[in-house]
CSV table of C-alpha atoms in Angstrom, one decimal:
chain,number,residue,atom,x,y,z
A,1151,MET,CA,192.8,-36.5,98.5
A,1152,GLN,CA,189.9,-34.3,98.6
A,1153,LYS,CA,188.1,-36.9,101.1
A,1154,ALA,CA,191.1,-37.2,103.4
A,1155,LYS,CA,191.0,-33.5,103.8
A,1156,ARG,CA,187.3,-33.3,104.4
A,1157,ARG,CA,187.7,-36.2,106.9
A,1158,LYS,CA,190.4,-34.4,108.5
A,1159,PHE,CA,188.5,-31.1,108.7
A,1160,LYS,CA,185.2,-32.9,110.3
A,1161,MET,CA,187.8,-34.5,113.1
A,1162,LEU,CA,189.1,-30.9,113.7
A,1163,ARG,CA,185.8,-29.4,114.0
A,1164,ARG,CA,184.6,-32.2,116.3
A,1165,ILE,CA,187.2,-32.0,118.8
A,1166,GLY,CA,187.0,-28.4,119.3
A,1167,ILE,CA,189.2,-25.4,118.9
A,1168,SER,CA,191.4,-26.3,122.4
A,1169,ALA,CA,192.9,-29.5,120.5
A,1170,LEU,CA,193.6,-27.6,117.6
A,1171,PRO,CA,197.3,-26.2,118.7
A,1172,ALA,CA,198.3,-29.8,119.4
A,1173,LEU,CA,197.3,-31.1,116.0
A,1174,PHE,CA,198.8,-28.4,114.0
A,1175,LEU,CA,202.2,-29.4,116.1
A,1176,ALA,CA,201.9,-32.8,115.5
A,1177,ALA,CA,201.4,-32.7,111.5
A,1178,SER,CA,204.7,-30.5,111.3
A,1179,GLY,CA,206.5,-33.0,113.6
A,1180,ALA,CA,207.2,-30.7,116.5
A,1181,GLN,CA,206.9,-31.8,119.9
A,1182,ALA,CA,202.7,-31.2,120.9
A,1183,GLN,CA,202.5,-29.6,124.5
A,1184,VAL,CA,198.9,-30.8,125.0
A,1185,SER,CA,197.2,-30.3,128.4
A,1186,LEU,CA,195.5,-33.2,130.1
A,1187,ALA,CA,192.2,-32.0,129.3
A,1188,THR,CA,192.7,-31.5,125.5
A,1189,VAL,CA,194.1,-35.1,125.6
A,1190,ALA,CA,190.9,-36.3,127.4
A,1191,ASP,CA,188.5,-34.3,124.9
A,1192,MET,CA,190.2,-35.7,122.0
A,1193,ALA,CA,190.4,-39.3,123.4
A,1194,LEU,CA,186.5,-39.2,123.9
A,1195,HIS,CA,186.2,-38.2,120.1
A,1196,HIS,CA,188.7,-40.9,118.7
A,1197,SER,CA,188.2,-44.1,121.3
A,1198,PRO,CA,187.4,-47.0,119.6
A,1199,ASP,CA,185.6,-48.4,122.6
A,1200,LEU,CA,183.5,-45.3,122.8
A,1201,ARG,CA,182.6,-45.6,119.1
A,1202,MET,CA,181.4,-49.0,119.9
A,1203,SER,CA,179.4,-48.4,122.8
A,1204,ALA,CA,178.2,-45.3,120.9
A,1205,ALA,CA,177.0,-47.8,118.3
A,1206,ASN,CA,175.4,-50.1,120.8
A,1207,VAL,CA,173.3,-47.3,122.1
A,1208,ARG,CA,172.2,-46.3,118.7
A,1209,GLN,CA,171.2,-50.0,118.1
A,1210,ALA,CA,169.4,-50.0,121.1
A,1211,LYS,CA,167.5,-47.2,120.4
A,1212,GLY,CA,166.5,-48.5,116.8
A,1213,GLY,CA,165.4,-51.4,119.0
A,1214,VAL,CA,162.9,-49.2,121.2
A,1215,SER,CA,161.4,-47.5,117.6
A,1216,GLU,CA,161.2,-51.3,116.2
A,1217,ALA,CA,158.9,-52.3,119.1
A,1218,LYS,CA,156.9,-49.0,119.1
A,1219,ASP,CA,156.3,-48.9,115.2
A,1220,ALA,CA,154.7,-52.4,115.0
A,1221,TYR,CA,151.7,-50.3,115.8
A,1222,ILE,CA,152.2,-48.2,112.7
A,1223,PRO,CA,151.0,-49.3,109.4
A,1224,SER,CA,153.8,-50.6,106.7
A,1225,PHE,CA,152.8,-49.8,103.1
A,1226,GLU,CA,154.0,-52.0,100.2
A,1227,LEU,CA,153.6,-51.0,96.7
A,1228,GLY,CA,154.1,-54.1,94.3
A,1229,SER,CA,152.9,-55.4,90.9
A,1230,ASN,CA,152.3,-59.0,89.5
A,1231,ILE,CA,151.5,-58.0,85.9
A,1232,GLY,CA,152.0,-61.0,83.5
A,1233,TYR,CA,149.9,-63.2,80.3
A,1234,SER,CA,147.5,-65.8,81.3
A,1235,TYR,CA,146.2,-68.2,78.9
A,1236,GLY,CA,143.0,-70.8,79.7
A,1237,PHE,CA,141.8,-70.3,83.2
A,1238,PRO,CA,143.8,-67.3,84.7
A,1239,LEU,CA,146.1,-68.3,87.7
A,1240,GLY,CA,147.5,-66.0,90.5
A,1241,GLU,CA,146.7,-62.5,90.5
A,1242,PRO,CA,148.1,-60.6,87.3
A,1243,SER,CA,147.5,-57.2,88.8
A,1244,ILE,CA,149.3,-54.2,87.0
A,1245,TYR,CA,149.9,-52.7,90.4
A,1246,ASN,CA,148.6,-53.1,94.1
A,1247,VAL,CA,149.0,-51.3,97.4
A,1248,SER,CA,148.9,-53.3,100.8
A,1249,ALA,CA,149.3,-51.7,104.5
A,1250,HIS,CA,149.6,-54.1,107.4
A,1251,SER,CA,150.0,-53.3,111.3
A,1252,LEU,CA,149.7,-54.6,115.0
A,1253,VAL,CA,146.0,-53.5,116.4
A,1254,TRP,CA,146.8,-55.1,120.0
A,1255,SER,CA,149.4,-57.6,121.7
A,1256,PHE,CA,149.1,-58.5,125.4
A,1257,ALA,CA,153.1,-58.9,124.8
A,1258,GLN,CA,154.0,-55.7,122.9
A,1259,ARG,CA,154.0,-53.7,125.8
A,1260,ASP,CA,156.2,-55.7,127.6
A,1261,TYR,CA,158.7,-55.8,124.4
A,1262,ILE,CA,158.5,-52.1,124.5
A,1263,ARG,CA,159.5,-52.1,128.1
A,1264,SER,CA,162.3,-54.6,127.4
A,1265,ALA,CA,163.9,-52.4,124.5
A,1266,SER,CA,163.7,-49.2,126.2
A,1267,SER,CA,165.2,-50.9,129.4
A,1268,ALA,CA,168.0,-52.4,126.8
A,1269,GLU,CA,168.5,-48.5,125.5
A,1270,ARG,CA,168.9,-47.4,129.3
A,1271,SER,CA,171.7,-50.3,129.6
A,1272,ALA,CA,173.6,-49.4,127.0
A,1273,THR,CA,173.5,-45.8,127.5
A,1274,LEU,CA,175.0,-46.7,131.0
A,1275,ALA,CA,177.2,-49.2,129.8
A,1276,LEU,CA,178.5,-46.0,127.2
A,1277,LYS,CA,178.9,-43.9,130.4
A,1278,ASP,CA,181.2,-46.9,132.1
A,1279,THR,CA,183.2,-46.6,128.9
A,1280,ARG,CA,183.6,-43.1,128.9
A,1281,GLU,CA,184.8,-43.2,132.6
A,1282,LYS,CA,187.1,-45.8,131.7
A,1283,VAL,CA,188.5,-44.2,128.7
A,1284,LEU,CA,189.2,-40.8,130.9
A,1285,ALA,CA,190.7,-42.6,133.6
A,1286,ASN,CA,193.2,-44.8,131.1
A,1287,VAL,CA,193.9,-41.3,129.5
A,1288,ALA,CA,194.7,-39.6,132.7
A,1289,VAL,CA,197.2,-42.5,134.0
A,1290,ASP,CA,198.9,-42.8,130.9
A,1291,TYR,CA,199.4,-39.3,130.9
A,1292,ILE,CA,200.3,-38.8,134.1
A,1293,GLU,CA,202.7,-41.9,134.0
A,1294,LEU,CA,204.5,-40.2,130.5
A,1295,ASN,CA,205.2,-37.4,132.8
A,1296,THR,CA,206.7,-39.1,135.7
A,1297,ASP,CA,208.9,-41.0,133.1
A,1298,LEU,CA,210.0,-37.8,131.8
A,1299,LYS,CA,210.9,-36.5,134.8
A,1300,LYS,CA,212.6,-39.6,135.8
A,1301,ILE,CA,214.7,-39.8,132.7
A,1302,ASN,CA,216.0,-36.4,133.7
A,1303,ALA,CA,216.8,-37.3,137.3
A,1304,LEU,CA,218.5,-40.6,135.7
A,1305,ASP,CA,220.6,-38.7,133.2
A,1306,GLU,CA,221.8,-36.4,136.2
A,1307,GLN,CA,222.5,-39.5,138.5
A,1308,LYS,CA,224.4,-41.0,135.3
A,1309,SER,CA,226.5,-38.1,135.2
A,1310,TYR,CA,227.2,-38.1,138.7
A,1311,ALA,CA,227.8,-41.9,138.4
A,1312,ASP,CA,230.4,-41.7,135.8
A,1313,ALA,CA,232.4,-38.9,137.7
A,1314,LEU,CA,232.5,-41.1,140.5
A,1315,ALA,CA,233.9,-43.8,138.2
A,1316,ASN,CA,236.6,-41.7,137.0
A,1317,ILE,CA,237.6,-40.7,140.3
A,1318,GLU,CA,237.8,-44.2,141.3
A,1319,GLN,CA,239.7,-45.0,138.2
A,1320,GLN,CA,242.3,-42.2,138.9
A,1321,ARG,CA,242.9,-43.4,142.5
A,1322,VAL,CA,243.3,-47.0,141.2
A,1323,LYS,CA,245.7,-46.2,138.6
A,1324,ALA,CA,247.5,-44.0,141.9
A,1325,GLY,CA,247.3,-47.0,143.8
A,1326,ILE,CA,245.2,-45.5,146.4
A,1327,ASP,CA,242.1,-47.6,146.1
A,1328,PRO,CA,241.5,-51.3,145.2
A,1329,ARG,CA,240.0,-52.2,141.6
A,1330,SER,CA,237.3,-53.4,143.4
A,1331,ALA,CA,236.0,-49.7,144.2
A,1332,MET,CA,236.4,-48.8,140.6
A,1333,LEU,CA,234.4,-51.7,139.3
A,1334,LYS,CA,231.5,-50.9,141.9
A,1335,ALA,CA,231.2,-47.4,140.8
A,1336,GLN,CA,231.2,-48.4,137.2
A,1337,LEU,CA,228.3,-51.1,138.4
A,1338,THR,CA,226.5,-48.0,139.7
A,1339,SER,CA,226.8,-46.3,136.3
A,1340,ALA,CA,225.5,-49.3,134.6
A,1341,GLN,CA,223.0,-49.8,136.6
A,1342,ILE,CA,221.3,-46.5,136.1
A,1343,ASN,CA,221.9,-46.8,132.6
A,1344,LEU,CA,219.6,-50.2,132.5
A,1345,SER,CA,217.1,-48.2,134.8
A,1346,ARG,CA,216.9,-45.4,131.9
A,1347,VAL,CA,216.4,-47.8,129.2
A,1348,HIS,CA,213.1,-49.3,130.9
A,1349,VAL,CA,212.1,-45.9,131.6
A,1350,GLN,CA,212.4,-45.0,128.1
A,1351,GLN,CA,210.6,-48.1,126.9
A,1352,ASP,CA,207.9,-46.9,129.3
A,1353,ALA,CA,207.6,-43.6,128.3
A,1354,THR,CA,207.5,-44.9,124.4
A,1355,LEU,CA,204.7,-47.2,125.4
A,1356,MET,CA,202.5,-44.3,127.0
A,1357,ARG,CA,203.3,-42.5,124.1
A,1358,SER,CA,201.9,-45.1,121.9
A,1359,ARG,CA,198.6,-45.6,124.0
A,1360,LEU,CA,197.9,-41.4,124.2
A,1361,ALA,CA,198.6,-41.9,120.3
A,1362,HIS,CA,196.2,-44.6,119.7
A,1363,LEU,CA,193.5,-42.6,122.0
A,1364,THR,CA,193.9,-39.4,120.5
A,1365,GLY,CA,195.0,-39.8,117.1
A,1366,LEU,CA,198.4,-37.5,117.4
A,1367,LYS,CA,201.8,-38.8,116.5
A,1368,ALA,CA,203.3,-40.9,119.3
A,1369,SER,CA,206.7,-39.2,119.1
A,1370,THR,CA,205.1,-35.6,119.2
A,1371,ILE,CA,203.1,-35.7,122.5
A,1372,GLN,CA,204.7,-33.6,125.2
A,1373,PRO,CA,202.8,-33.5,128.7
A,1374,VAL,CA,202.3,-30.6,130.5
A,1375,ALA,CA,202.8,-31.2,134.4
A,1376,SER,CA,200.7,-27.9,135.1
A,1377,SER,CA,197.9,-29.1,133.5
A,1378,ILE,CA,197.7,-32.1,135.8
A,1379,PRO,CA,194.8,-31.3,138.5
A,1380,LEU,CA,195.9,-32.2,142.4
A,1381,LEU,CA,194.2,-35.4,143.6
A,1382,PRO,CA,191.4,-35.5,146.0
A,1383,GLN,CA,192.0,-36.4,149.3
A,1384,LEU,CA,191.3,-40.1,150.6
A,1385,LYS,CA,188.4,-38.7,152.7
A,1386,SER,CA,186.5,-37.1,150.1
A,1387,LEU,CA,186.8,-40.3,147.8
A,1388,ALA,CA,185.7,-42.3,151.0
A,1389,THR,CA,182.7,-40.5,151.3
A,1390,ALA,CA,182.3,-40.5,147.3
A,1391,ASP,CA,182.4,-44.6,147.6
A,1392,LEU,CA,179.6,-45.0,150.3
A,1393,ARG,CA,177.3,-42.4,148.1
A,1394,THR,CA,178.1,-44.0,144.6
A,1395,ALA,CA,179.0,-47.6,144.9
A,1396,ASP,CA,175.0,-48.9,144.0
A,1397,ASN,CA,174.9,-46.1,141.4
A,1398,ASN,CA,178.3,-47.3,139.8
A,1399,PRO,CA,177.1,-47.1,135.8
A,1400,LEU,CA,178.4,-50.6,135.4
A,1401,VAL,CA,176.3,-51.9,138.2
A,1402,ALA,CA,173.3,-49.6,136.9
A,1403,ALA,CA,173.6,-51.2,133.5
A,1404,ALA,CA,173.5,-54.6,134.7
A,1405,LYS,CA,170.2,-53.7,136.6
A,1406,ALA,CA,168.6,-52.1,133.3
A,1407,ASN,CA,169.8,-55.0,131.5
A,1408,ALA,CA,168.2,-57.5,134.0
A,1409,GLN,CA,165.0,-55.4,133.8
A,1410,SER,CA,165.0,-55.6,129.9
A,1411,LYS,CA,165.3,-59.7,130.2
A,1412,LEU,CA,162.6,-59.7,133.0
A,1413,TYR,CA,160.1,-57.7,130.6
A,1414,LEU,CA,161.2,-60.2,127.1
A,1415,SER,CA,160.6,-63.1,129.3
A,1416,ARG,CA,157.1,-61.7,130.4
A,1417,GLY,CA,156.2,-60.9,126.7
A,1418,ASP,CA,157.2,-64.5,125.6
A,1419,ARG,CA,155.1,-65.9,128.1
A,1420,LYS,CA,152.1,-64.0,127.1
A,1421,GLN,CA,152.7,-64.3,123.3
A,1422,ILE,CA,151.9,-68.2,123.5
A,1423,ASN,CA,148.9,-67.8,125.5
A,1424,ARG,CA,147.1,-64.7,124.6
A,1425,PRO,CA,145.6,-63.7,121.4
A,1426,LEU,CA,147.0,-61.3,118.7
A,1427,PHE,CA,145.1,-58.7,117.0
A,1428,GLY,CA,146.2,-57.1,113.6
A,1429,PHE,CA,145.0,-54.7,110.6
A,1430,GLY,CA,145.6,-55.4,107.0
A,1431,MET,CA,144.6,-53.4,103.9
A,1432,GLN,CA,145.0,-54.0,100.2
A,1433,TYR,CA,143.8,-52.5,96.8
A,1434,SER,CA,144.6,-54.2,93.5
A,1435,ARG,CA,144.2,-53.0,89.8
A,1436,PHE,CA,143.8,-56.0,87.6
A,1437,ALA,CA,145.1,-56.0,84.3
A,1438,GLU,CA,142.4,-55.5,81.3
A,1439,PHE,CA,144.4,-57.5,78.8
A,1440,ASN,CA,143.7,-60.8,80.8
A,1441,ASN,CA,140.8,-63.3,80.1
A,1442,TYR,CA,139.4,-63.0,83.8
A,1443,ASN,CA,136.2,-61.9,82.2
A,1444,GLU,CA,135.7,-65.3,80.2
A,1445,TYR,CA,135.8,-66.9,83.2
A,1446,PHE,CA,134.4,-64.5,86.1
A,1447,GLN,CA,130.8,-63.3,85.5
A,1448,ARG,CA,131.2,-60.0,87.6
A,1449,PHE,CA,134.9,-59.5,87.1
A,1450,GLN,CA,136.0,-55.8,87.6
A,1451,HIS,CA,139.5,-54.2,87.5
A,1452,ASN,CA,139.7,-52.1,91.0
A,1453,ASN,CA,139.6,-54.4,94.1
A,1454,PHE,CA,139.8,-53.6,97.7
A,1455,ASP,CA,139.7,-55.2,100.8
A,1456,ALA,CA,140.3,-54.6,104.6
A,1457,GLY,CA,139.9,-56.2,107.9
A,1458,VAL,CA,141.1,-57.5,111.3
A,1459,GLN,CA,143.3,-60.6,111.5
A,1460,ILE,CA,142.6,-62.1,114.8
A,1461,THR,CA,145.1,-65.2,116.0
A,1462,ILE,CA,144.4,-67.2,119.0
A,1463,PRO,CA,147.5,-69.8,120.0
A,1464,LEU,CA,146.3,-73.1,120.5
A,1465,PHE,CA,149.6,-74.8,120.9
A,1466,ASN,CA,153.1,-73.7,120.2
A,1467,ALA,CA,156.0,-75.8,121.3
A,1468,SER,CA,158.7,-73.5,119.5
A,1469,GLY,CA,157.1,-70.5,121.1
A,1470,LYS,CA,157.3,-72.3,124.8
A,1471,ALA,CA,160.7,-73.1,124.4
A,1472,LYS,CA,161.6,-69.7,123.4
A,1473,ALA,CA,159.6,-68.4,126.5
A,1474,GLU,CA,161.4,-71.0,128.7
A,1475,GLN,CA,164.7,-69.6,127.3
A,1476,SER,CA,164.1,-66.0,128.2
A,1477,ALA,CA,163.2,-66.9,131.7
A,1478,ALA,CA,166.4,-68.5,132.3
A,1479,GLU,CA,168.0,-65.4,130.7
A,1480,ALA,CA,166.1,-63.2,133.2
A,1481,VAL,CA,167.4,-65.2,136.1
A,1482,HIS,CA,171.0,-65.2,134.8
A,1483,ALA,CA,170.5,-61.5,134.3
A,1484,GLU,CA,169.6,-61.0,137.8
A,1485,ALA,CA,172.3,-63.1,139.3
A,1486,GLN,CA,174.8,-60.7,136.8
A,1487,VAL,CA,173.6,-57.9,138.8
A,1488,GLN,CA,174.6,-59.2,142.4
A,1489,GLN,CA,177.9,-60.4,140.8
A,1490,THR,CA,178.5,-57.0,139.4
A,1491,LEU,CA,177.6,-55.2,142.4
A,1492,ASN,CA,179.9,-57.5,144.5
A,1493,LYS,CA,182.8,-57.2,142.4
A,1494,VAL,CA,182.4,-53.2,142.2
A,1495,ASP,CA,182.3,-53.1,146.1
A,1496,GLU,CA,185.2,-55.3,146.7
A,1497,ASN,CA,187.4,-53.4,144.2
A,1498,ILE,CA,186.6,-50.3,145.8
A,1499,LEU,CA,187.4,-51.8,149.2
A,1500,LYS,CA,190.6,-53.1,147.7
A,1501,LEU,CA,191.6,-49.6,146.3
A,1502,ARG,CA,190.8,-47.8,149.6
A,1503,GLN,CA,193.1,-50.2,151.6
A,1504,SER,CA,195.9,-50.2,149.0
A,1505,LEU,CA,195.7,-46.2,148.6
A,1506,THR,CA,195.9,-46.3,152.3
A,1507,GLU,CA,199.1,-47.9,152.1
A,1508,LEU,CA,200.3,-46.1,149.1
A,1509,ARG,CA,200.1,-42.9,151.1
A,1510,ALA,CA,201.9,-43.9,153.9
A,1511,GLN,CA,204.6,-45.2,151.5
A,1512,GLN,CA,204.5,-41.7,149.6
A,1513,GLN,CA,205.0,-40.2,152.9
A,1514,VAL,CA,208.1,-42.3,153.5
A,1515,ALA,CA,209.1,-41.5,150.4
A,1516,GLN,CA,209.1,-37.7,150.4
A,1517,ILE,CA,210.6,-38.0,153.8
A,1518,GLN,CA,213.6,-39.6,152.5
A,1519,SER,CA,214.1,-37.7,149.6
A,1520,GLU,CA,214.2,-34.6,151.8
A,1521,LEU,CA,216.7,-36.2,154.3
A,1522,ALA,CA,218.8,-36.9,151.2
A,1523,GLN,CA,218.8,-33.7,150.0
A,1524,SER,CA,219.8,-32.3,153.5
A,1525,GLN,CA,222.7,-34.9,153.5
A,1526,LEU,CA,223.9,-33.7,150.2
A,1527,ALA,CA,223.8,-30.2,151.2
A,1528,THR,CA,225.7,-31.1,154.1
A,1529,VAL,CA,228.4,-32.8,152.4
A,1530,GLU,CA,228.4,-30.1,149.9
A,1531,GLN,CA,228.9,-27.6,152.8
A,1532,GLU,CA,231.8,-29.8,154.3
A,1533,LEU,CA,233.5,-30.1,150.9
A,1534,LYS,CA,233.8,-26.4,150.7
A,1535,SER,CA,234.7,-25.3,153.9
A,1536,GLY,CA,235.4,-28.3,156.1
A,1537,SER,CA,233.3,-30.0,158.7
A,1538,GLY,CA,233.8,-27.5,161.4
A,1539,GLN,CA,234.8,-29.9,163.9
A,1540,PRO,CA,238.3,-30.4,165.2
A,1541,GLY,CA,240.2,-33.6,163.8
A,1542,ALA,CA,237.1,-34.9,161.6
A,1543,ALA,CA,238.2,-36.2,158.5
A,1544,PRO,CA,236.6,-33.8,155.4
A,1545,ALA,CA,234.6,-34.6,152.8
A,1546,THR,CA,235.8,-36.4,150.0
A,1547,PRO,CA,234.7,-35.8,146.0
A,1548,GLN,CA,233.5,-39.4,146.2
A,1549,GLN,CA,231.4,-38.8,148.8
A,1550,ALA,CA,229.9,-35.7,147.4
A,1551,GLN,CA,229.2,-37.7,144.1
A,1552,GLN,CA,227.8,-40.8,146.1
A,1553,ALA,CA,225.7,-37.9,148.0
A,1554,HIS,CA,224.5,-36.7,144.3
A,1555,ILE,CA,223.5,-40.3,143.4
A,1556,GLN,CA,221.8,-41.0,146.5
A,1557,GLU,CA,219.6,-38.1,146.3
A,1558,ARG,CA,218.5,-38.4,142.8
A,1559,GLU,CA,217.6,-42.1,143.6
A,1560,ARG,CA,215.5,-41.0,146.5
A,1561,TYR,CA,214.1,-38.3,144.2
A,1562,ILE,CA,212.8,-41.2,141.6
A,1563,ASP,CA,211.7,-43.4,144.6
A,1564,MET,CA,209.3,-40.4,145.3
A,1565,LEU,CA,208.1,-40.1,141.8
A,1566,ASN,CA,207.4,-43.8,141.7
A,1567,ALA,CA,205.4,-43.6,145.0
A,1568,ASN,CA,203.5,-40.6,143.7
A,1569,LEU,CA,202.8,-42.4,140.6
A,1570,ASN,CA,201.4,-45.3,142.5
A,1571,VAL,CA,199.3,-43.0,144.4
A,1572,SER,CA,197.7,-41.3,141.1
A,1573,ARG,CA,196.9,-44.7,139.8
A,1574,ALA,CA,194.9,-46.1,142.8
A,1575,THR,CA,193.3,-42.9,143.2
A,1576,LEU,CA,192.4,-42.6,139.6
A,1577,ASN,CA,191.0,-46.0,139.7
A,1578,LEU,CA,188.8,-45.3,142.5
A,1579,MET,CA,187.5,-42.1,140.9
A,1580,ARG,CA,186.6,-44.2,138.0
A,1581,LEU,CA,184.3,-46.5,140.0
A,1582,THR,CA,182.8,-43.6,142.2
A,1583,GLY,CA,182.6,-41.1,139.4
A,1584,GLY,CA,184.0,-37.6,139.1
A,1585,MET,CA,186.8,-38.8,136.7
A,1586,GLU,CA,185.5,-35.6,133.9
A,1587,SER,CA,185.0,-33.1,136.6
A,1588,TRP,CA,188.5,-33.6,138.0
A,1589,LEU,CA,190.1,-33.9,134.5
A,1590,HIS,CA,188.8,-30.1,134.0
A,1591,SER,CA,189.3,-28.5,136.9
A,1592,ALA,CA,192.8,-27.4,135.9
A,1593,PRO,CA,192.8,-25.0,133.1
A,1594,GLN,CA,194.0,-26.0,129.4
A,1595,GLU,CA,197.2,-24.9,128.5
């Protein structure tokens, strides 16, 4: 129990004071109103993808240290103490201290460069993962906020559809309208109810994703609409595309990985045809109770030796095969750089083209929503005071309910168009950078 409390306290301290209210509300089961920036900060500390990428960076740093530390002597303490009878075999020393290190290798410098490039690649991959996590958080958060708006709109639309169905039911009983008019109204109500089920399921899924990313309870997450920053304009995104396409973290990580493979290939090639110099030293204290002095005229208990070991390669079939393998990997990694760059460029182009179309659809949906609001206002005015035109038929309660239904439908269409634009914009921002600065451009709640 105490260990669990300590782990929770450490997690709170890492996340920061901005996320504490959300966690306390989640623990109590209340609705936790958390801003987008707070959710993003929590995801950066809780995301499994980021933890794995950070572990890769740590592993790469260990590889750099391992390559450099080959020149640092390593010391070992051992003992071969034992009884001997007759001619002594082996080295029954009470204790021995040995040290060995690399003095010079033509390949080691390339191995160090390879490890350093691998570390840089892991760091850039971590940056790309960070952008991906932030983009996923933002998209899920905005989609959840949109779903909640759509649910409210669908509830209002459902009430208008039910009212229309009741009116038609009464008119059918009175013999004014045919039964098909009532069925149409009931069908509209059922379709709205089905749409609400789909939206509710999507909202539950978004809450589950955010819970996995942040560690909060899914049922308690409540987005704050005012914490969502305004999306950048398409012109500024186009400028960012041209500036950062070649410097995309994923592309830069592929380039660093290719450089690492190239240095590794050079090192392996030098390893099979150039000499290697090493240093070794050992001190041993031989036991006095062994019978060494009976067989060696100048036996002594303290023994020390040191020297340089020179290895000159003559023929190494496995080493040559390894060099061929690493050379092929270098070629493969270089091709991957071009492949990654082409893929990123194509994705940016597709997103820009898609965003242009989605912006146009957004404008159409916005105008249609405003037009539906205007038509609703006209119908309500006619219902109250008449059409104002001699001989014109007055507006009916059915027309008023239908206008309400149509207005809510156009409003939901506008929400969907806005969500599609947000998705495309955030994906484009992820590829071109700037996600983190955009997320924190609005004040936290």
